[in-house]
Coordinates of C-alpha atoms in Angstrom, one line a residue:
X1 CA 37.9 -56.4 -52.2
X2 CA 41.0 -56.6 -54.3
X3 CA 40.2 -59.9 -56.1
X4 CA 37.1 -60.7 -58.2
X5 CA 34.7 -62.6 -56.1
X6 CA 34.4 -65.5 -58.5
X7 CA 38.1 -66.3 -58.0
X8 CA 37.8 -66.7 -54.2
X9 CA 37.9 -70.2 -52.7
X10 CA 35.3 -71.1 -50.0
X11 CA 37.9 -70.6 -47.3
X12 CA 39.0 -67.3 -48.7
X13 CA 35.4 -66.0 -48.9
X14 CA 34.6 -67.2 -45.4
X15 CA 37.7 -65.5 -43.9
X16 CA 37.1 -62.2 -45.8
X17 CA 33.4 -62.1 -44.9
X18 CA 34.1 -62.7 -41.2
X19 CA 36.6 -59.8 -41.3
X20 CA 34.1 -57.5 -43.1
X21 CA 31.2 -58.3 -40.7
X22 CA 33.4 -58.0 -37.6
X23 CA 34.4 -54.5 -38.9
X24 CA 30.7 -53.6 -39.5
X25 CA 29.8 -54.9 -36.0
X26 CA 32.4 -52.9 -34.2
X27 CA 32.1 -49.7 -36.3
X28 CA 28.4 -49.5 -37.2
X29 CA 26.3 -51.7 -34.8
X30 CA 27.4 -50.8 -31.3
X31 CA 24.4 -50.0 -29.2
X32 CA 21.8 -51.3 -31.7
X33 CA 19.0 -52.9 -29.7
X34 CA 18.4 -55.8 -32.1
X35 CA 21.8 -57.3 -31.4
X36 CA 22.1 -60.6 -29.7
X37 CA 25.4 -60.2 -27.9
X38 CA 25.6 -63.9 -27.1
X39 CA 26.4 -64.5 -30.7
X40 CA 29.6 -63.9 -32.7
X41 CA 30.4 -63.3 -36.4
X42 CA 31.0 -66.6 -38.1
X43 CA 31.0 -68.0 -41.6
X44 CA 29.4 -71.5 -41.7
X45 CA 29.9 -74.3 -44.2
X46 CA 31.2 -72.3 -47.1
X47 CA 31.6 -74.5 -50.1
X48 CA 31.6 -74.7 -53.9
X49 CA 28.1 -75.4 -55.4
X50 CA 26.9 -74.9 -59.0
X51 CA 30.2 -73.2 -59.9
X52 CA 29.7 -70.6 -57.1
X53 CA 30.8 -70.2 -53.6
X54 CA 27.9 -70.5 -51.2
X55 CA 27.6 -70.5 -47.4
X56 CA 25.9 -69.2 -44.3
X57 CA 26.8 -66.0 -42.4
X58 CA 26.0 -65.8 -38.7
X59 CA 26.1 -62.4 -37.0
X60 CA 24.6 -61.0 -33.8
X61 CA 21.9 -59.4 -36.0
X62 CA 21.1 -62.0 -38.7
X63 CA 21.7 -65.5 -40.2
X64 CA 21.9 -65.2 -44.0
X65 CA 22.7 -67.4 -46.9
X66 CA 25.3 -65.7 -49.1
X67 CA 26.0 -66.6 -52.7
X68 CA 28.9 -65.3 -54.7
X69 CA 28.8 -64.8 -58.5
X70 CA 30.5 -67.3 -60.7
X71 CA 32.8 -66.5 -63.6
X72 CA 31.1 -64.3 -66.2
X73 CA 28.4 -63.0 -63.9
X74 CA 28.3 -59.3 -63.0
X75 CA 25.8 -58.4 -60.3
X76 CA 27.0 -54.7 -59.9
X77 CA 24.6 -53.7 -62.7
X78 CA 21.5 -55.1 -60.8
X79 CA 19.6 -52.8 -58.6
X80 CA 20.4 -53.3 -54.9
X81 CA 17.6 -55.1 -53.1
X82 CA 16.1 -56.6 -56.2
X83 CA 14.8 -60.0 -55.5
X84 CA 14.6 -63.1 -57.7
X85 CA 13.6 -66.7 -57.2
X86 CA 16.6 -69.0 -57.2
X87 CA 16.0 -72.7 -57.7
X88 CA 18.0 -74.7 -55.1
X89 CA 17.8 -78.5 -54.9
X90 CA 15.3 -78.4 -52.0
X91 CA 13.2 -75.4 -52.9
X92 CA 13.1 -71.9 -54.5
X93 CA 14.4 -69.1 -52.3
X94 CA 13.9 -65.3 -52.9
X95 CA 17.5 -64.1 -53.0
X96 CA 18.4 -60.5 -53.4
X97 CA 21.4 -58.5 -54.6
X98 CA 23.4 -57.0 -51.8
X99 CA 26.6 -55.0 -51.5
X100 CA 28.7 -55.9 -48.5
X101 CA 31.0 -53.1 -47.4
X102 CA 34.6 -54.1 -48.0
X103 CA 33.6 -57.2 -49.9
X104 CA 31.4 -56.5 -52.9
X105 CA 28.2 -57.6 -54.6
X106 CA 26.6 -60.9 -53.7
X107 CA 23.1 -62.4 -53.4
X108 CA 21.6 -63.1 -50.0
X109 CA 18.7 -64.9 -48.4
X110 CA 17.6 -63.9 -44.9
X111 CA 17.0 -66.9 -42.7
X112 CA 16.7 -65.3 -39.3
X113 CA 16.6 -61.6 -38.4
X114 CA 16.8 -60.7 -35.6
X115 CA 18.4 -63.7 -33.9
X116 CA 17.4 -63.1 -30.3
X117 CA 16.1 -66.7 -29.8
X118 CA 19.6 -68.2 -30.1
X119 CA 21.2 -68.8 -26.7
X120 CA 24.8 -69.2 -27.9
X121 CA 27.1 -69.3 -31.0
X122 CA 26.8 -73.1 -31.3
X123 CA 23.0 -73.0 -31.6
X124 CA 23.2 -70.4 -34.4
X125 CA 25.9 -72.4 -36.2
X126 CA 23.8 -75.6 -36.0
X127 CA 20.7 -73.9 -37.4
X128 CA 22.7 -72.4 -40.2
X129 CA 24.3 -75.7 -41.1
X130 CA 21.0 -77.6 -41.0
X131 CA 19.4 -75.1 -43.3
X132 CA 22.1 -75.2 -45.9
X133 CA 22.5 -78.9 -45.9
X134 CA 18.8 -79.4 -46.4
X135 CA 18.6 -76.6 -49.0
X136 CA 21.2 -78.4 -51.2
X137 CA 19.7 -81.9 -50.7
X138 CA 17.6 -82.9 -53.7
X139 CA 16.0 -85.7 -51.7
X140 CA 14.4 -83.1 -49.4
X141 CA 12.7 -81.2 -52.2
X142 CA 9.7 -79.2 -50.8
X143 CA 6.5 -79.0 -52.9
X144 CA 6.7 -75.6 -54.5
X145 CA 3.0 -75.1 -53.8
X146 CA 3.8 -74.7 -50.1
X147 CA 3.8 -71.1 -49.1
X148 CA 6.9 -69.3 -47.7
X149 CA 5.0 -69.0 -44.4
X150 CA 4.4 -72.8 -44.2
X151 CA 8.1 -73.4 -45.0
X152 CA 9.1 -71.0 -42.3
X153 CA 6.9 -72.7 -39.7
X154 CA 8.4 -76.0 -40.7
X155 CA 11.9 -74.6 -40.2
X156 CA 11.0 -73.0 -36.9
X157 CA 9.5 -76.2 -35.6
X158 CA 12.5 -78.3 -36.7
X159 CA 15.2 -76.0 -35.7
X160 CA 14.0 -73.8 -32.8
X161 CA 11.9 -76.2 -30.7
X162 CA 15.0 -77.6 -29.1
X163 CA 16.3 -74.3 -27.7
X164 CA 16.8 -75.6 -24.2
X165 CA 18.5 -78.7 -25.5
X166 CA 20.8 -76.6 -27.7
X167 CA 21.6 -74.3 -24.8
X168 CA 22.7 -77.3 -22.7
X169 CA 24.5 -79.3 -25.3
X170 CA 26.1 -76.7 -27.6
X171 CA 27.7 -74.3 -25.0
X172 CA 31.1 -75.0 -26.4
X173 CA 32.4 -75.1 -30.0
X174 CA 32.5 -78.6 -31.5
X175 CA 34.3 -80.1 -34.5
X176 CA 31.5 -81.0 -37.0
X177 CA 31.6 -84.3 -38.7
X178 CA 31.9 -84.3 -42.5
X179 CA 28.5 -86.1 -42.7
X180 CA 25.9 -85.7 -40.0
X181 CA 22.2 -85.9 -40.3
X182 CA 19.5 -83.5 -39.0
X183 CA 18.7 -85.7 -36.0
X184 CA 22.3 -85.9 -35.0
X185 CA 22.7 -82.1 -35.3
X186 CA 19.7 -81.4 -33.1
X187 CA 20.8 -84.1 -30.5
X188 CA 24.3 -82.8 -30.2
X189 CA 26.1 -85.7 -31.9
X190 CA 28.7 -83.5 -33.5
X191 CA 31.8 -84.9 -31.9
X192 CA 33.6 -88.0 -33.1
X193 CA 33.4 -90.9 -30.6
X194 CA 37.0 -91.2 -29.3
X195 CA 36.4 -94.9 -28.7
X196 CA 35.8 -95.5 -32.4
X197 CA 39.3 -94.4 -33.4

């Protein structure tokens, strides 16, 4: 990475991360059994939040939240794999310091690994988008007394119970609306109605 991470725009970070993980996939992951070869490497909903770039990374072996440092932060001095609770609007998540080959130091949260239950790239993209939108929505704050296991069961029920529906409705890429709620995402209402134009 030639530029400090805090100077990257969301689109620059997304493009660079996609290139890095595609390289990792082709050079280091060939033949690995945990791969879901129905998925592709894709950066989802990268945006500026709390002075940082944040987004979801989908690969054939995981779906992770990725957070870049903001100006003045140096995560290179933190031990790799060290976890800390980070307070997002919806809940606390245990993020950890990671070094991505060809990119640099960031903090990550593993949402799904492996990702064998996803039938196609669209279903993985939808699950990633739902998670991030909920995570940054203060109105959906989860009681911190809930355990991580309870939260994971909640996420699985909300996002994975519709596997067959996702398989049927999200077999082709779609242009996502700027604003779309959880029910719309799960029911496939991601395309603008051409009659409304």
